Short mmCIF file of C-alpha atoms and ligand atoms in Angstrom, two decimals:
data_model
loop_
_atom_site.label_atom_id
_atom_site.label_comp_id
_atom_site.label_asym_id
_atom_site.label_seq_id
_atom_site.Cartn_x
_atom_site.Cartn_y
_atom_site.Cartn_z
CA UNK A 1 -21.29 30.12 11.41
CA UNK A 2 -18.02 31.89 12.68
CA UNK A 3 -15.98 33.30 10.08
CA UNK A 4 -12.94 31.19 10.93
CA UNK A 5 -14.65 28.16 10.28
CA UNK A 6 -15.89 29.30 7.00
CA UNK A 7 -12.88 30.07 5.67
CA UNK A 8 -11.26 27.02 6.94
CA UNK A 9 -13.79 24.67 5.27
CA UNK A 10 -12.23 26.30 1.90
CA UNK A 11 -8.52 25.82 2.90
CA UNK A 12 -7.05 23.47 5.51
CA UNK A 13 -3.29 22.62 6.23
CA UNK A 14 -1.89 19.13 5.86
CA UNK A 15 1.65 18.05 6.51
CA UNK A 16 3.40 15.00 5.07
CA UNK A 17 6.54 13.84 7.31
CA UNK A 18 8.57 11.32 5.25
CA UNK A 19 11.78 9.83 6.02
CA UNK A 20 13.91 12.64 4.12
CA UNK A 21 11.64 15.51 3.65
CA UNK A 22 8.45 17.26 5.29
CA UNK A 23 5.87 18.46 2.86
CA UNK A 24 3.42 21.18 4.23
CA UNK A 25 0.55 22.72 2.19
CA UNK A 26 -2.56 24.40 2.32
CA UNK A 27 -5.01 22.42 0.41
CA UNK A 28 -8.64 23.84 -0.75
CA UNK A 29 -11.87 22.00 -0.43
CA UNK A 30 -11.41 20.16 -3.89
CA UNK A 31 -8.09 18.70 -2.88
CA UNK A 32 -6.05 21.20 -4.89
CA UNK A 33 -2.51 22.37 -3.27
CA UNK A 34 -2.73 26.12 -3.14
CA UNK A 35 0.75 26.61 -1.68
CA UNK A 36 3.24 24.33 -0.31
CA UNK A 37 6.67 24.32 1.41
CA UNK A 38 9.33 21.64 1.60
CA UNK A 39 11.87 21.31 4.44
CA UNK A 40 14.38 18.48 5.31
CA UNK A 41 13.32 15.82 7.87
CA UNK A 42 15.39 15.89 11.15
CA UNK A 43 15.67 12.17 12.19
CA UNK A 44 15.79 10.88 15.85
CA UNK A 45 14.70 13.92 17.78
CA UNK A 46 10.84 14.60 18.53
CA UNK A 47 11.93 18.07 19.47
CA UNK A 48 13.72 18.63 16.23
CA UNK A 49 10.79 17.22 14.26
CA UNK A 50 8.33 19.31 15.94
CA UNK A 51 10.29 22.37 15.40
CA UNK A 52 10.54 21.50 11.46
CA UNK A 53 6.84 20.99 11.20
CA UNK A 54 5.86 24.21 12.99
CA UNK A 55 8.35 25.90 11.01
CA UNK A 56 7.05 24.73 7.68
CA UNK A 57 3.28 25.59 8.94
CA UNK A 58 4.29 29.05 10.10
CA UNK A 59 5.40 29.57 6.46
CA UNK A 60 1.87 28.89 5.38
CA UNK A 61 -0.26 30.37 7.86
CA UNK A 62 -0.12 32.09 11.51
CA UNK A 63 -3.36 30.73 12.71
CA UNK A 64 -4.25 27.40 11.18
CA UNK A 65 -7.70 26.07 12.79
CA UNK A 66 -6.29 22.70 12.55
CA UNK A 67 -3.29 20.91 11.22
CA UNK A 68 -3.47 17.36 9.88
CA UNK A 69 0.11 15.69 10.09
CA UNK A 70 0.53 12.54 8.41
CA UNK A 71 3.85 10.43 9.64
CA UNK A 72 5.52 7.45 8.28
CA UNK A 73 5.13 5.24 11.30
CA UNK A 74 2.49 3.76 13.42
CA UNK A 75 0.14 6.25 15.21
CA UNK A 76 -2.06 5.64 18.31
CA UNK A 77 -4.18 8.73 19.04
CA UNK A 78 -1.76 11.53 19.99
CA UNK A 79 1.42 9.28 19.81
CA UNK A 80 3.52 8.07 16.96
CA UNK A 81 4.46 4.58 18.75
CA UNK A 82 7.01 3.58 16.32
CA UNK A 83 8.79 4.85 13.07
CA UNK A 84 11.76 2.92 11.54
CA UNK A 85 11.96 5.81 8.98
CA UNK A 86 12.23 8.57 11.63
CA UNK A 87 14.01 6.65 14.26
CA UNK A 88 11.55 7.34 16.91
CA UNK A 89 9.55 5.04 19.62
CA UNK A 90 6.63 6.47 21.45
CA UNK A 91 6.91 10.31 20.40
CA UNK A 92 4.49 12.31 22.08
CA UNK A 93 4.20 14.49 18.52
CA UNK A 94 0.91 16.05 19.15
CA UNK A 95 1.99 17.47 22.61
CA UNK A 96 5.20 18.70 20.97
CA UNK A 97 3.40 20.20 17.89
CA UNK A 98 0.60 21.72 20.04
CA UNK A 99 3.18 23.70 22.24
CA UNK A 100 4.57 25.29 18.99
CA UNK A 101 1.39 25.60 16.63
CA UNK A 102 -1.61 27.88 17.48
CA UNK A 103 -4.19 25.43 16.36
CA UNK A 104 -5.08 21.66 17.01
CA UNK A 105 -2.86 18.90 15.49
CA UNK A 106 -4.53 15.59 14.17
CA UNK A 107 -1.78 12.87 13.77
CA UNK A 108 -2.30 10.05 11.39
CA UNK A 109 -0.20 7.35 9.36
CA UNK A 110 0.78 8.78 5.93
CA UNK A 111 -0.61 5.64 4.06
CA UNK A 112 -4.00 6.13 5.85
CA UNK A 113 -3.94 9.88 4.86
CA UNK A 114 -3.15 8.62 1.12
CA UNK A 115 -6.21 6.79 1.44
CA UNK A 116 -8.22 9.58 2.71
CA UNK A 117 -7.16 11.79 -0.24
CA UNK A 118 -7.98 9.06 -2.73
CA UNK A 119 -11.50 8.37 -1.11
CA UNK A 120 -12.21 12.29 -0.91
CA UNK A 121 -10.55 13.40 -4.24
CA UNK A 122 -9.24 10.51 -6.13
CA UNK A 123 -10.26 7.27 -7.75
CA UNK A 124 -12.21 5.78 -4.97
CA UNK A 125 -14.82 8.52 -4.33
CA UNK A 126 -17.94 6.53 -4.66
CA UNK A 127 -17.05 3.36 -2.61
CA UNK A 128 -18.17 2.99 1.15
CA UNK A 129 -15.50 0.23 1.99
CA UNK A 130 -12.21 0.88 0.13
CA UNK A 131 -8.80 -0.95 0.96
CA UNK A 132 -5.59 0.64 -0.37
CA UNK A 133 -2.36 -1.59 -1.15
CA UNK A 134 0.64 0.41 -1.33
CA UNK A 135 3.54 -1.59 -3.16
CA UNK A 136 6.82 0.61 -3.19
CA UNK A 137 10.05 -0.56 -1.58
CA UNK A 138 8.13 -2.26 1.15
CA UNK A 139 4.21 -3.01 1.39
CA UNK A 140 1.48 -1.10 3.05
CA UNK A 141 -2.25 -1.27 3.66
CA UNK A 142 -5.09 0.96 4.84
CA UNK A 143 -8.65 0.68 5.01
CA UNK A 144 -11.75 3.14 5.16
CA UNK A 145 -15.37 1.86 6.03
CA UNK A 146 -17.96 4.43 5.51
CA UNK A 147 -15.80 7.24 5.92
CA UNK A 148 -13.79 5.99 8.69
CA UNK A 149 -10.16 4.81 8.74
CA UNK A 150 -9.98 1.50 10.51
CA UNK A 151 -6.58 1.40 12.07
CA UNK A 152 -6.91 -1.38 14.91
CA UNK A 153 -6.82 -1.06 18.61
CA UNK A 154 -3.32 -0.11 18.57
CA UNK A 155 -2.83 1.52 15.20
CA UNK A 156 -1.47 -1.59 13.89
CA UNK A 157 -4.16 -2.90 11.47
CA UNK A 158 -3.65 -3.55 7.84
CA UNK A 159 -0.14 -4.45 8.06
CA UNK A 160 -0.46 -6.76 4.89
CA UNK A 161 3.08 -6.38 4.23
CA UNK A 162 3.69 -8.63 7.47
CA UNK A 163 1.15 -11.40 6.80
CA UNK A 164 2.96 -14.77 6.51
CA UNK A 165 2.25 -16.01 2.95
CA UNK A 166 5.33 -18.64 3.00
CA UNK A 167 5.68 -20.27 6.59
CA UNK A 168 9.57 -20.67 7.09
CA UNK A 169 10.28 -18.33 4.22
CA UNK A 170 12.66 -15.56 3.55
CA UNK A 171 13.83 -13.46 6.78
CA UNK A 172 11.63 -10.03 6.95
CA UNK A 173 12.92 -6.97 8.50
CA UNK A 174 10.37 -7.16 11.01
CA UNK A 175 11.89 -10.42 12.29
CA UNK A 176 9.42 -12.82 10.94
CA UNK A 177 9.96 -15.46 8.22
CA UNK A 178 8.04 -15.66 4.71
CA UNK A 179 6.35 -12.05 5.04
CA UNK A 180 4.58 -10.81 1.91
CA UNK A 181 6.74 -8.10 2.27
CA UNK A 182 9.71 -10.59 1.03
CA UNK A 183 7.80 -11.71 -2.12
CA UNK A 184 5.25 -9.01 -3.16
CA UNK A 185 7.52 -5.70 -2.60
CA UNK A 186 9.53 -3.54 -5.25
CA UNK A 187 12.56 -5.14 -3.68
CA UNK A 188 11.23 -8.52 -4.79
CA UNK A 189 10.19 -7.31 -7.93
CA UNK A 190 13.95 -6.29 -8.54
CA UNK A 191 15.27 -9.78 -7.13
CA UNK A 192 12.90 -11.61 -9.68
CA UNK A 193 14.04 -9.15 -12.65
CA UNK A 194 17.66 -9.98 -11.88
CA UNK A 195 17.07 -13.73 -11.40
CA UNK A 196 15.09 -13.74 -14.64
CA UNK A 197 17.77 -12.01 -16.59
CA UNK A 198 20.18 -14.48 -15.13
CA UNK A 199 22.61 -11.88 -13.89
CA UNK A 200 23.69 -10.47 -10.36
CA UNK A 201 25.40 -7.22 -11.48
CA UNK A 202 24.09 -5.40 -8.28
CA UNK A 203 22.05 -2.86 -10.17
CA UNK A 204 18.44 -2.40 -8.87
CA UNK A 205 16.39 -2.02 -11.93
CA UNK A 206 13.35 0.29 -10.77
CA UNK A 207 9.72 -0.06 -11.55
CA UNK A 208 9.53 2.43 -14.37
CA UNK A 209 12.56 0.55 -16.44
CA UNK A 210 11.05 -2.77 -15.75
CA UNK A 211 7.43 -1.45 -16.84
CA UNK A 212 9.26 -0.08 -19.86
CA UNK A 213 10.91 -3.52 -20.63
CA UNK A 214 7.60 -5.35 -20.00
CA UNK A 215 6.02 -2.97 -22.38
CA UNK A 216 8.58 -3.82 -24.73
CA UNK A 217 7.87 -7.50 -24.24
CA UNK A 218 11.16 -8.46 -22.53
CA UNK A 219 10.31 -11.98 -21.13
CA UNK A 220 12.42 -11.36 -18.18
CA UNK A 221 10.41 -8.37 -17.12
CA UNK A 222 7.11 -9.87 -17.89
CA UNK A 223 8.24 -12.90 -15.90
CA UNK A 224 9.08 -10.86 -13.06
CA UNK A 225 5.80 -8.69 -12.87
CA UNK A 226 3.78 -12.09 -13.02
CA UNK A 227 5.70 -13.64 -10.05
CA UNK A 228 5.16 -10.44 -8.06
CA UNK A 229 1.31 -10.32 -8.84
CA UNK A 230 0.98 -14.03 -8.04
CA UNK A 231 2.46 -13.25 -4.67
CA UNK A 232 0.18 -10.02 -4.30
CA UNK A 233 -2.83 -12.04 -5.59
CA UNK A 234 -2.41 -14.51 -2.81
CA UNK A 235 -2.11 -11.68 -0.31
CA UNK A 236 -5.03 -9.77 -1.67
CA UNK A 237 -7.16 -13.11 -1.68
CA UNK A 238 -6.67 -13.16 2.09
CA UNK A 239 -7.43 -9.51 2.46
CA UNK A 240 -10.59 -10.41 0.53
CA UNK A 241 -11.33 -13.37 2.78
CA UNK A 242 -11.00 -11.00 5.89
CA UNK A 243 -12.44 -7.60 4.81
CA UNK A 244 -14.30 -8.29 1.58
CA UNK A 245 -13.57 -4.54 0.31
CA UNK A 246 -15.63 -3.02 -2.43
CA UNK A 247 -12.68 -1.33 -3.83
CA UNK A 248 -8.81 -1.89 -3.99
CA UNK A 249 -6.78 1.05 -4.60
CA UNK A 250 -3.30 0.01 -5.94
CA UNK A 251 -0.84 2.74 -4.79
CA UNK A 252 2.96 3.24 -4.40
CA UNK A 253 5.90 3.33 -6.92
CA UNK A 254 5.55 -0.34 -8.24
CA UNK A 255 1.99 0.48 -8.99
CA UNK A 256 2.95 3.39 -11.15
CA UNK A 257 4.19 0.69 -13.62
CA UNK A 258 0.49 0.69 -14.63
CA UNK A 259 -1.22 -1.98 -16.98
CA UNK A 260 1.59 -4.65 -16.50
CA UNK A 261 1.30 -4.54 -12.86
CA UNK A 262 -2.37 -4.10 -12.69
CA UNK A 263 -3.00 -6.97 -14.80
CA UNK A 264 -0.85 -9.26 -13.19
CA UNK A 265 -2.39 -8.64 -9.84
CA UNK A 266 -5.94 -8.95 -11.16
CA UNK A 267 -5.18 -11.96 -13.04
CA UNK A 268 -3.55 -13.83 -9.87
CA UNK A 269 -6.12 -12.51 -7.67
CA UNK A 270 -8.86 -13.90 -9.81
CA UNK A 271 -7.41 -17.22 -10.03
CA UNK A 272 -6.82 -17.45 -6.33
CA UNK A 273 -10.44 -16.38 -5.55
CA UNK A 274 -11.79 -18.88 -8.09
CA UNK A 275 -9.73 -21.89 -6.50
CA UNK A 276 -11.09 -20.63 -3.04
CA UNK A 277 -14.64 -20.60 -4.51
CA UNK A 278 -15.39 -17.01 -4.06
CA UNK A 279 -17.14 -15.85 -6.98
CA UNK A 280 -17.20 -11.99 -5.94
CA UNK A 281 -14.08 -9.70 -5.70
CA UNK A 282 -13.19 -6.12 -5.15
CA UNK A 283 -12.78 -3.51 -7.90
CA UNK A 284 -9.28 -2.75 -8.37
CA UNK A 285 -8.43 0.93 -9.41
CA UNK A 286 -5.06 2.85 -9.62
CA UNK A 287 -4.26 5.58 -7.26
CA UNK A 288 -4.57 8.95 -8.91
CA UNK A 289 -3.14 11.76 -6.40
CA UNK A 290 0.67 10.64 -6.27
CA UNK A 291 3.28 12.12 -4.19
CA UNK A 292 1.03 14.84 -2.69
CA UNK A 293 -1.71 12.26 -1.54
CA UNK A 294 -0.17 12.08 2.27
CA UNK A 295 -0.48 16.08 2.40
CA UNK A 296 -3.71 16.29 0.80
CA UNK A 297 -5.13 13.60 2.99
CA UNK A 298 -3.79 14.98 6.16
CA UNK A 299 -5.54 18.53 5.29
CA UNK A 300 -8.70 16.62 4.60
CA UNK A 301 -8.61 15.05 8.02
CA UNK A 302 -7.91 18.51 9.65
CA UNK A 303 -10.91 19.91 7.76
CA UNK A 304 -13.34 17.46 8.78
CA UNK A 305 -12.11 17.49 12.33
CA UNK A 306 -12.96 21.33 12.22
CA UNK A 307 -16.30 20.45 10.74
CA UNK A 308 -17.32 17.90 13.25
CA UNK A 309 -16.13 20.02 16.16
CA UNK A 310 -18.26 23.13 14.82
CA UNK A 311 -21.16 20.66 14.38
CA UNK A 312 -20.80 19.22 17.94
CA UNK A 313 -20.59 22.78 19.41
CA UNK A 314 -23.84 23.50 17.69
CA UNK A 315 -25.85 21.02 19.29
CA UNK A 316 -28.40 22.13 21.63
CA UNK A 317 -27.51 21.26 25.52
CA UNK A 318 -30.12 19.33 27.04
ZN1 LIG B 1 7.51 -8.90 8.04
#
């Protein structure tokens, strides 16, 4: 085995490009972050973005074998086709990065990268078919089958936040009406909490405060989580109908509320499945890797890429 590959198997470079910050790190084969750097995300320019990512990577290593780059946007092959957070459309990011970095770059969506990390090192290591439901300010989804990310023909698969759960319902940011995002997201949870408190003071209770309030038995907080769980249970029952995943990982800022969130989702998912005559369902687990999941997953994808390339190169030529 070539020396460079042997060392790369041990350490890989992953980058997580978020709306405000870029996190780049060297990650070992056990998913532990050895070194990391953080820089601000330039928004609206693919050139400036590629400069910033390459600059962050160069602080870690001169010659990466490959770099996994997770972005807050839709990805199709070497192109980030759409990102509201980064204010870019059809950004040829891999071309721009490979002009600046002495190594191959692999681009993927950040939620997909987080699922790769959970599947490799987190709470979903034993399952073959894993769906991740990310509930933060908005709602996201990712799906791995037999170790392979299922991203769809155009990189648009698993957009559970934009499934219609209430035809003609609330206007969604995507342009549609009645998307799950409008009823099952952190924004919706805050709305429910305010409504149950019967006050409109404009403050946005965050999940931790609400989780604390729910743990203290505050009726408004318990009711808010229950209502959120009802919509997410409905959405997840549709996910089960379509994909029948073995495990569903609950991730995102709202999921960090813990038991109160998880039990509400489980209760309503089970009730909805029962109504539909479905007597099986996924195991629900919590995400374990937190804010570093995107970077760790991106590094793991880079490591896998190099490993596969090496195996392919070793195949005897007929
Ligand atoms: Zn929508």
